PDB file of C-alpha atoms in Angstrom:
ATOM      1  CA  MET U1286      63.426 -11.257  20.894  1.00 62.00           C
ATOM      2  CA  GLU U1287      61.704  -8.324  19.187  1.00 76.00           C
ATOM      3  CA  ALA U1288      59.992  -7.677  22.535  1.00 89.00           C
ATOM      4  CA  LEU U1289      63.314  -7.065  24.311  1.00 92.00           C
ATOM      5  CA  PRO U1290      63.543  -3.290  23.590  1.00 94.00           C
ATOM      6  CA  LEU U1291      60.014  -2.721  24.885  1.00 95.00           C
ATOM      7  CA  ALA U1292      60.717  -4.896  27.931  1.00 95.00           C
ATOM      8  CA  PHE U1293      63.851  -2.926  28.768  1.00 97.00           C
ATOM      9  CA  THR U1294      62.102   0.421  28.329  1.00 97.00           C
ATOM     10  CA  THR U1295      59.037  -0.530  30.363  1.00 97.00           C
ATOM     11  CA  GLY U1296      61.359  -1.982  32.997  1.00 97.00           C
ATOM     12  CA  TRP U1297      63.167   1.330  33.274  1.00 98.00           C
ATOM     13  CA  ALA U1298      59.842   3.172  33.451  1.00 98.00           C
ATOM     14  CA  SER U1299      58.440   0.762  36.057  1.00 97.00           C
ATOM     15  CA  GLY U1300      61.399   1.434  38.324  1.00 97.00           C
ATOM     16  CA  ILE U1301      60.616   5.151  38.200  1.00 97.00           C
ATOM     17  CA  ASN U1302      56.804   5.054  38.301  1.00 97.00           C
ATOM     18  CA  ALA U1303      55.282   1.622  37.748  1.00 97.00           C
ATOM     19  CA  TYR U1304      51.669   2.787  37.829  1.00 97.00           C
ATOM     20  CA  ALA U1305      52.257   5.507  35.251  1.00 97.00           C
ATOM     21  CA  CYS U1306      53.964   2.950  33.014  1.00 97.00           C
ATOM     22  CA  VAL U1307      51.032   0.525  33.222  1.00 97.00           C
ATOM     23  CA  LEU U1308      48.483   3.326  32.788  1.00 97.00           C
ATOM     24  CA  VAL U1309      50.153   4.806  29.697  1.00 97.00           C
ATOM     25  CA  LEU U1310      50.603   1.383  28.099  1.00 96.00           C
ATOM     26  CA  GLY U1311      47.019   0.399  28.881  1.00 96.00           C
ATOM     27  CA  LEU U1312      45.579   3.624  27.460  1.00 96.00           C
ATOM     28  CA  LEU U1313      47.656   3.284  24.287  1.00 96.00           C
ATOM     29  CA  GLY U1314      46.562  -0.299  23.840  1.00 94.00           C
ATOM     30  CA  ARG U1315      42.921   0.489  24.594  1.00 93.00           C
ATOM     31  CA  PHE U1316      42.374   3.685  22.626  1.00 93.00           C
ATOM     32  CA  ALA U1317      45.271   3.865  20.152  1.00 92.00           C
ATOM     33  CA  GLU U1318      45.082   0.115  19.455  1.00 88.00           C
ATOM     34  CA  VAL U1319      48.851  -0.323  19.622  1.00 90.00           C
ATOM     35  CA  ASP U1320      49.553  -3.955  18.780  1.00 88.00           C
ATOM     36  CA  SER U1321      52.674  -4.209  20.952  1.00 88.00           C
ATOM     37  CA  VAL U1322      50.701  -3.501  24.139  1.00 92.00           C
ATOM     38  CA  PRO U1323      49.568  -6.721  25.873  1.00 90.00           C
ATOM     39  CA  GLU U1324      45.795  -7.089  25.985  1.00 91.00           C
ATOM     40  CA  GLY U1325      45.987  -7.837  29.702  1.00 92.00           C
ATOM     41  CA  LEU U1326      46.935  -4.201  30.379  1.00 95.00           C
ATOM     42  CA  THR U1327      43.914  -2.734  28.575  1.00 95.00           C
ATOM     43  CA  GLY U1328      41.111  -4.022  30.802  1.00 95.00           C
ATOM     44  CA  ASN U1329      38.942  -1.685  32.846  1.00 96.00           C
ATOM     45  CA  GLY U1330      40.123  -3.114  36.158  1.00 96.00           C
ATOM     46  CA  VAL U1331      43.792  -2.646  35.324  1.00 96.00           C
ATOM     47  CA  LEU U1332      43.287   0.890  34.022  1.00 97.00           C
ATOM     48  CA  ILE U1333      41.223   1.987  37.031  1.00 97.00           C
ATOM     49  CA  ALA U1334      43.650   0.472  39.541  1.00 97.00           C
ATOM     50  CA  ALA U1335      46.646   1.981  37.744  1.00 97.00           C
ATOM     51  CA  ALA U1336      44.972   5.398  37.595  1.00 97.00           C
ATOM     52  CA  VAL U1337      44.075   5.397  41.315  1.00 98.00           C
ATOM     53  CA  LEU U1338      47.543   4.265  42.396  1.00 97.00           C
ATOM     54  CA  PHE U1339      49.195   6.725  40.025  1.00 97.00           C
ATOM     55  CA  ALA U1340      47.124   9.556  41.504  1.00 97.00           C
ATOM     56  CA  PHE U1341      48.250   8.559  44.996  1.00 96.00           C
ATOM     57  CA  GLU U1342      51.899   8.308  43.959  1.00 96.00           C
ATOM     58  CA  PHE U1343      51.640  11.590  42.042  1.00 96.00           C
ATOM     59  CA  VAL U1344      50.995  13.374  45.346  1.00 95.00           C
ATOM     60  CA  ALA U1345      53.159  11.275  47.698  1.00 95.00           C
ATOM     61  CA  ASP U1346      56.155  11.444  45.374  1.00 95.00           C
ATOM     62  CA  LYS U1347      56.335  15.239  45.665  1.00 94.00           C
ATOM     63  CA  ILE U1348      56.444  15.510  49.478  1.00 93.00           C
ATOM     64  CA  PRO U1349      59.897  15.414  51.155  1.00 92.00           C
ATOM     65  CA  TYR U1350      60.523  12.197  53.140  1.00 92.00           C
ATOM     66  CA  ILE U1351      57.090  10.883  52.193  1.00 94.00           C
ATOM     67  CA  ASP U1352      58.615  10.216  48.773  1.00 95.00           C
ATOM     68  CA  SER U1353      61.458   8.194  50.326  1.00 94.00           C
ATOM     69  CA  ALA U1354      58.993   6.252  52.489  1.00 94.00           C
ATOM     70  CA  TRP U1355      56.989   5.464  49.359  1.00 96.00           C
ATOM     71  CA  ASP U1356      60.191   4.412  47.592  1.00 96.00           C
ATOM     72  CA  ALA U1357      60.962   2.004  50.436  1.00 95.00           C
ATOM     73  CA  ILE U1358      57.494   0.460  50.150  1.00 95.00           C
ATOM     74  CA  SER U1359      57.922   0.201  46.364  1.00 96.00           C
ATOM     75  CA  THR U1360      61.247  -1.639  46.492  1.00 96.00           C
ATOM     76  CA  VAL U1361      59.526  -4.950  45.777  1.00 96.00           C
ATOM     77  CA  ILE U1362      56.514  -3.582  43.894  1.00 96.00           C
ATOM     78  CA  ARG U1363      58.294  -1.732  41.059  1.00 97.00           C
ATOM     79  CA  PRO U1364      60.643  -4.564  39.994  1.00 97.00           C
ATOM     80  CA  THR U1365      57.749  -7.025  40.262  1.00 97.00           C
ATOM     81  CA  ILE U1366      55.570  -4.905  37.975  1.00 97.00           C
ATOM     82  CA  GLY U1367      58.513  -4.463  35.599  1.00 97.00           C
ATOM     83  CA  THR U1368      58.896  -8.242  35.439  1.00 96.00           C
ATOM     84  CA  ILE U1369      55.174  -8.851  34.906  1.00 95.00           C
ATOM     85  CA  VAL U1370      54.862  -6.240  32.152  1.00 96.00           C
ATOM     86  CA  ALA U1371      57.935  -7.638  30.394  1.00 95.00           C
ATOM     87  CA  ALA U1372      56.543 -11.177  30.628  1.00 93.00           C
ATOM     88  CA  LEU U1373      53.252  -9.988  29.105  1.00 93.00           C
ATOM     89  CA  VAL U1374      55.166  -8.184  26.367  1.00 91.00           C
ATOM     90  CA  ALA U1375      57.006 -11.437  25.581  1.00 87.00           C
ATOM     91  CA  GLY U1376      53.637 -12.988  24.773  1.00 82.00           C
ATOM     92  CA  GLN U1377      53.976 -16.295  22.946  1.00 70.00           C
ATOM     93  CA  ALA U1378      57.765 -16.400  23.023  1.00 72.00           C
ATOM     94  CA  SER U1379      59.406 -19.688  23.950  1.00 76.00           C
ATOM     95  CA  ASP U1380      59.948 -20.380  27.636  1.00 83.00           C
ATOM     96  CA  LEU U1381      63.633 -19.432  27.475  1.00 87.00           C
ATOM     97  CA  HIS U1382      63.047 -16.215  25.546  1.00 89.00           C
ATOM     98  CA  GLN U1383      60.141 -15.283  27.801  1.00 89.00           C
ATOM     99  CA  ALA U1384      62.317 -15.824  30.869  1.00 90.00           C
ATOM    100  CA  ILE U1385      65.092 -13.651  29.395  1.00 92.00           C
ATOM    101  CA  ILE U1386      62.671 -10.867  28.507  1.00 93.00           C
ATOM    102  CA  ALA U1387      60.933 -10.978  31.903  1.00 94.00           C
ATOM    103  CA  THR U1388      64.285 -10.939  33.699  1.00 95.00           C
ATOM    104  CA  THR U1389      65.400  -7.981  31.605  1.00 96.00           C
ATOM    105  CA  GLY U1390      62.330  -6.025  32.653  1.00 96.00           C
ATOM    106  CA  GLY U1391      62.721  -6.911  36.320  1.00 97.00           C
ATOM    107  CA  VAL U1392      66.443  -6.198  36.576  1.00 97.00           C
ATOM    108  CA  THR U1393      66.113  -2.907  34.684  1.00 98.00           C
ATOM    109  CA  ALA U1394      63.247  -1.876  36.959  1.00 98.00           C
ATOM    110  CA  LEU U1395      65.339  -2.720  40.027  1.00 98.00           C
ATOM    111  CA  LEU U1396      68.249  -0.610  38.746  1.00 98.00           C
ATOM    112  CA  SER U1397      66.102   2.394  37.874  1.00 98.00           C
ATOM    113  CA  HIS U1398      64.297   2.119  41.219  1.00 98.00           C
ATOM    114  CA  PHE U1399      67.687   2.149  42.942  1.00 97.00           C
ATOM    115  CA  VAL U1400      68.645   5.290  41.020  1.00 97.00           C
ATOM    116  CA  LYS U1401      65.361   7.041  41.762  1.00 97.00           C
ATOM    117  CA  SER U1402      65.255   6.225  45.475  1.00 96.00           C
ATOM    118  CA  SER U1403      68.952   7.060  45.966  1.00 96.00           C
ATOM    119  CA  LEU U1404      68.757  10.432  44.247  1.00 96.00           C
ATOM    120  CA  ARG U1405      65.586  11.272  46.158  1.00 94.00           C
ATOM    121  CA  LEU U1406      67.491  10.771  49.394  1.00 94.00           C
ATOM    122  CA  ALA U1407      70.081  13.250  48.128  1.00 94.00           C
ATOM    123  CA  ILE U1408      67.363  15.712  47.157  1.00 93.00           C
ATOM    124  CA  ASN U1409      65.837  15.428  50.625  1.00 90.00           C
ATOM    125  CA  THR U1410      68.945  17.041  52.091  1.00 88.00           C
ATOM    126  CA  SER U1411      67.538  20.278  50.645  1.00 83.00           C
ATOM    127  CA  PRO U1412      65.209  22.067  53.096  1.00 72.00           C
ATOM    128  CA  GLU U1413      62.712  23.255  50.480  1.00 80.00           C
ATOM    129  CA  PRO U1414      60.094  21.146  48.650  1.00 81.00           C
ATOM    130  CA  VAL U1415      60.502  22.773  45.227  1.00 90.00           C
ATOM    131  CA  THR U1416      63.300  20.388  44.241  1.00 92.00           C
ATOM    132  CA  ASN U1417      61.148  17.360  45.075  1.00 92.00           C
ATOM    133  CA  ILE U1418      58.256  18.667  43.012  1.00 94.00           C
ATOM    134  CA  ALA U1419      60.515  19.452  40.062  1.00 94.00           C
ATOM    135  CA  ALA U1420      62.227  16.048  40.203  1.00 94.00           C
ATOM    136  CA  SER U1421      58.955  14.146  40.515  1.00 95.00           C
ATOM    137  CA  SER U1422      57.290  16.096  37.696  1.00 96.00           C
ATOM    138  CA  GLY U1423      60.289  15.498  35.466  1.00 96.00           C
ATOM    139  CA  GLU U1424      60.107  11.768  36.192  1.00 96.00           C
ATOM    140  CA  ASP U1425      56.393  11.683  35.363  1.00 96.00           C
ATOM    141  CA  VAL U1426      56.963  13.417  32.033  1.00 97.00           C
ATOM    142  CA  ALA U1427      59.948  11.206  31.203  1.00 97.00           C
ATOM    143  CA  VAL U1428      58.046   7.998  31.944  1.00 97.00           C
ATOM    144  CA  ALA U1429      54.998   9.055  29.916  1.00 97.00           C
ATOM    145  CA  GLY U1430      57.144  10.233  27.010  1.00 97.00           C
ATOM    146  CA  VAL U1431      59.522   7.275  26.843  1.00 97.00           C
ATOM    147  CA  VAL U1432      56.761   4.662  27.260  1.00 97.00           C
ATOM    148  CA  SER U1433      54.670   6.344  24.550  1.00 96.00           C
ATOM    149  CA  LEU U1434      57.697   6.371  22.257  1.00 96.00           C
ATOM    150  CA  ALA U1435      58.396   2.709  23.050  1.00 95.00           C
ATOM    151  CA  ALA U1436      54.937   1.699  21.900  1.00 92.00           C
ATOM    152  CA  PHE U1437      55.678   3.011  18.402  1.00 93.00           C
ATOM    153  CA  HIS U1438      59.482   3.101  18.167  1.00 95.00           C
ATOM    154  CA  PRO U1439      60.860   0.596  20.703  1.00 94.00           C
ATOM    155  CA  THR U1440      64.484   0.774  19.558  1.00 95.00           C
ATOM    156  CA  ALA U1441      64.654   4.561  19.873  1.00 96.00           C
ATOM    157  CA  ALA U1442      63.001   4.354  23.294  1.00 96.00           C
ATOM    158  CA  LEU U1443      65.492   1.656  24.323  1.00 96.00           C
ATOM    159  CA  ILE U1444      68.397   3.962  23.502  1.00 97.00           C
ATOM    160  CA  ILE U1445      66.870   6.864  25.442  1.00 97.00           C
ATOM    161  CA  ALA U1446      66.011   4.696  28.451  1.00 97.00           C
ATOM    162  CA  GLY U1447      69.511   3.216  28.412  1.00 97.00           C
ATOM    163  CA  ILE U1448      71.111   6.656  28.364  1.00 98.00           C
ATOM    164  CA  LEU U1449      68.862   7.896  31.185  1.00 97.00           C
ATOM    165  CA  LEU U1450      69.657   4.816  33.268  1.00 97.00           C
ATOM    166  CA  LEU U1451      73.388   5.272  32.711  1.00 97.00           C
ATOM    167  CA  ILE U1452      73.205   8.966  33.619  1.00 97.00           C
ATOM    168  CA  GLY U1453      71.262   8.045  36.743  1.00 97.00           C
ATOM    169  CA  LEU U1454      73.818   5.453  37.856  1.00 96.00           C
ATOM    170  CA  VAL U1455      76.682   7.912  37.312  1.00 97.00           C
ATOM    171  CA  SER U1456      74.744  10.560  39.255  1.00 96.00           C
ATOM    172  CA  VAL U1457      74.308   8.160  42.167  1.00 96.00           C
ATOM    173  CA  TYR U1458      78.067   7.600  42.229  1.00 95.00           C
ATOM    174  CA  PHE U1459      78.860  11.298  42.387  1.00 94.00           C
ATOM    175  CA  ALA U1460      76.034  12.057  44.844  1.00 94.00           C
ATOM    176  CA  PHE U1461      77.004   9.296  47.277  1.00 93.00           C
ATOM    177  CA  ARG U1462      77.779  11.634  50.202  1.00 93.00           C
ATOM    178  CA  ALA U1463      74.516  13.543  49.809  1.00 93.00           C
ATOM    179  CA  ILE U1464      72.629  10.253  49.521  1.00 94.00           C
ATOM    180  CA  ARG U1465      74.191   9.025  52.752  1.00 94.00           C
ATOM    181  CA  ARG U1466      73.222  12.263  54.540  1.00 93.00           C
ATOM    182  CA  GLY U1467      69.723  11.963  53.116  1.00 93.00           C
ATOM    183  CA  LEU U1468      69.437   8.396  54.405  1.00 93.00           C
ATOM    184  CA  VAL U1469      70.439   9.508  57.910  1.00 94.00           C
ATOM    185  CA  ARG U1470      67.871  12.324  57.844  1.00 91.00           C
ATOM    186  CA  PHE U1471      65.175  10.026  56.480  1.00 93.00           C
ATOM    187  CA  ARG U1472      65.776   7.492  59.256  1.00 91.00           C
ATOM    188  CA  ALA U1473      65.617  10.255  61.865  1.00 92.00           C
ATOM    189  CA  TRP U1474      62.354  11.525  60.333  1.00 92.00           C
ATOM    190  CA  ARG U1475      60.937   7.986  60.277  1.00 89.00           C
ATOM    191  CA  ASP U1476      61.887   7.405  63.926  1.00 90.00           C
ATOM    192  CA  ARG U1477      60.204  10.646  64.967  1.00 87.00           C
ATOM    193  CA  ARG U1478      57.067   9.684  63.078  1.00 84.00           C
ATOM    194  CA  SER U1479      56.966   6.177  64.553  1.00 83.00           C
ATOM    195  CA  SER U1480      57.430   7.346  68.153  1.00 76.00           C
ATOM    196  CA  PRO U1481      56.099  10.914  68.506  1.00 58.00           C
ATOM    197  CA  ALA U1482      55.421  10.455  72.235  1.00 54.00           C
ATOM    198  CA  ALA U1483      59.050   9.547  72.913  1.00 48.00           C
ATOM    199  CA  GLY U1484      60.217  12.531  70.909  1.00 47.00           C
ATOM    200  CA  SER U1485      57.974  14.976  72.805  1.00 47.00           C
ATOM    201  CA  SER U1486      58.987  13.602  76.212  1.00 45.00           C
ATOM    202  CA  ALA U1487      62.657  13.846  75.304  1.00 42.00           C
ATOM    203  CA  ALA U1488      62.131  17.464  74.293  1.00 42.00           C
TER     204      ALA U1488
END
């Protein structure tokens, strides 16, 4: 069960930015030779794919409404990656322990994804893009920092990730009205994008 703190932390990070989580872990395992990083994350194919997808998300995540569309697409992807990374972290653990660790990573990723996507909807009620850029950049730094810490000090990273997740859940509760308005605006934006001809004829 020593892998549980790392599984929880990488699960939290995967829910925020799964590709950054995989990329940071892979680079640490490849070049810093961190023993806790699964060897499967250090291969060239994994690193290249993670880097390309991270670059795409780095841009998409900073554009209003595009970020929420990307979050919707990632609803299955982020928890799945969180589960896979946690299962790899579990390594040679017994079947029961491996299942517990993998589930921890997946559930934590799902919760942090819920927090991220919900708060982004609230942020999208603001007409300017600066807030989106600031929020996305802060998430990128937090994921890189917490995952790097987890590779060397998993318990400390677990505490930080747990606090951030709790703060995020509380923030979602208090921002519920703004989130609901953001969801309405996002759906209207999506409908306009999916049927531009209808929108122009109605105008």
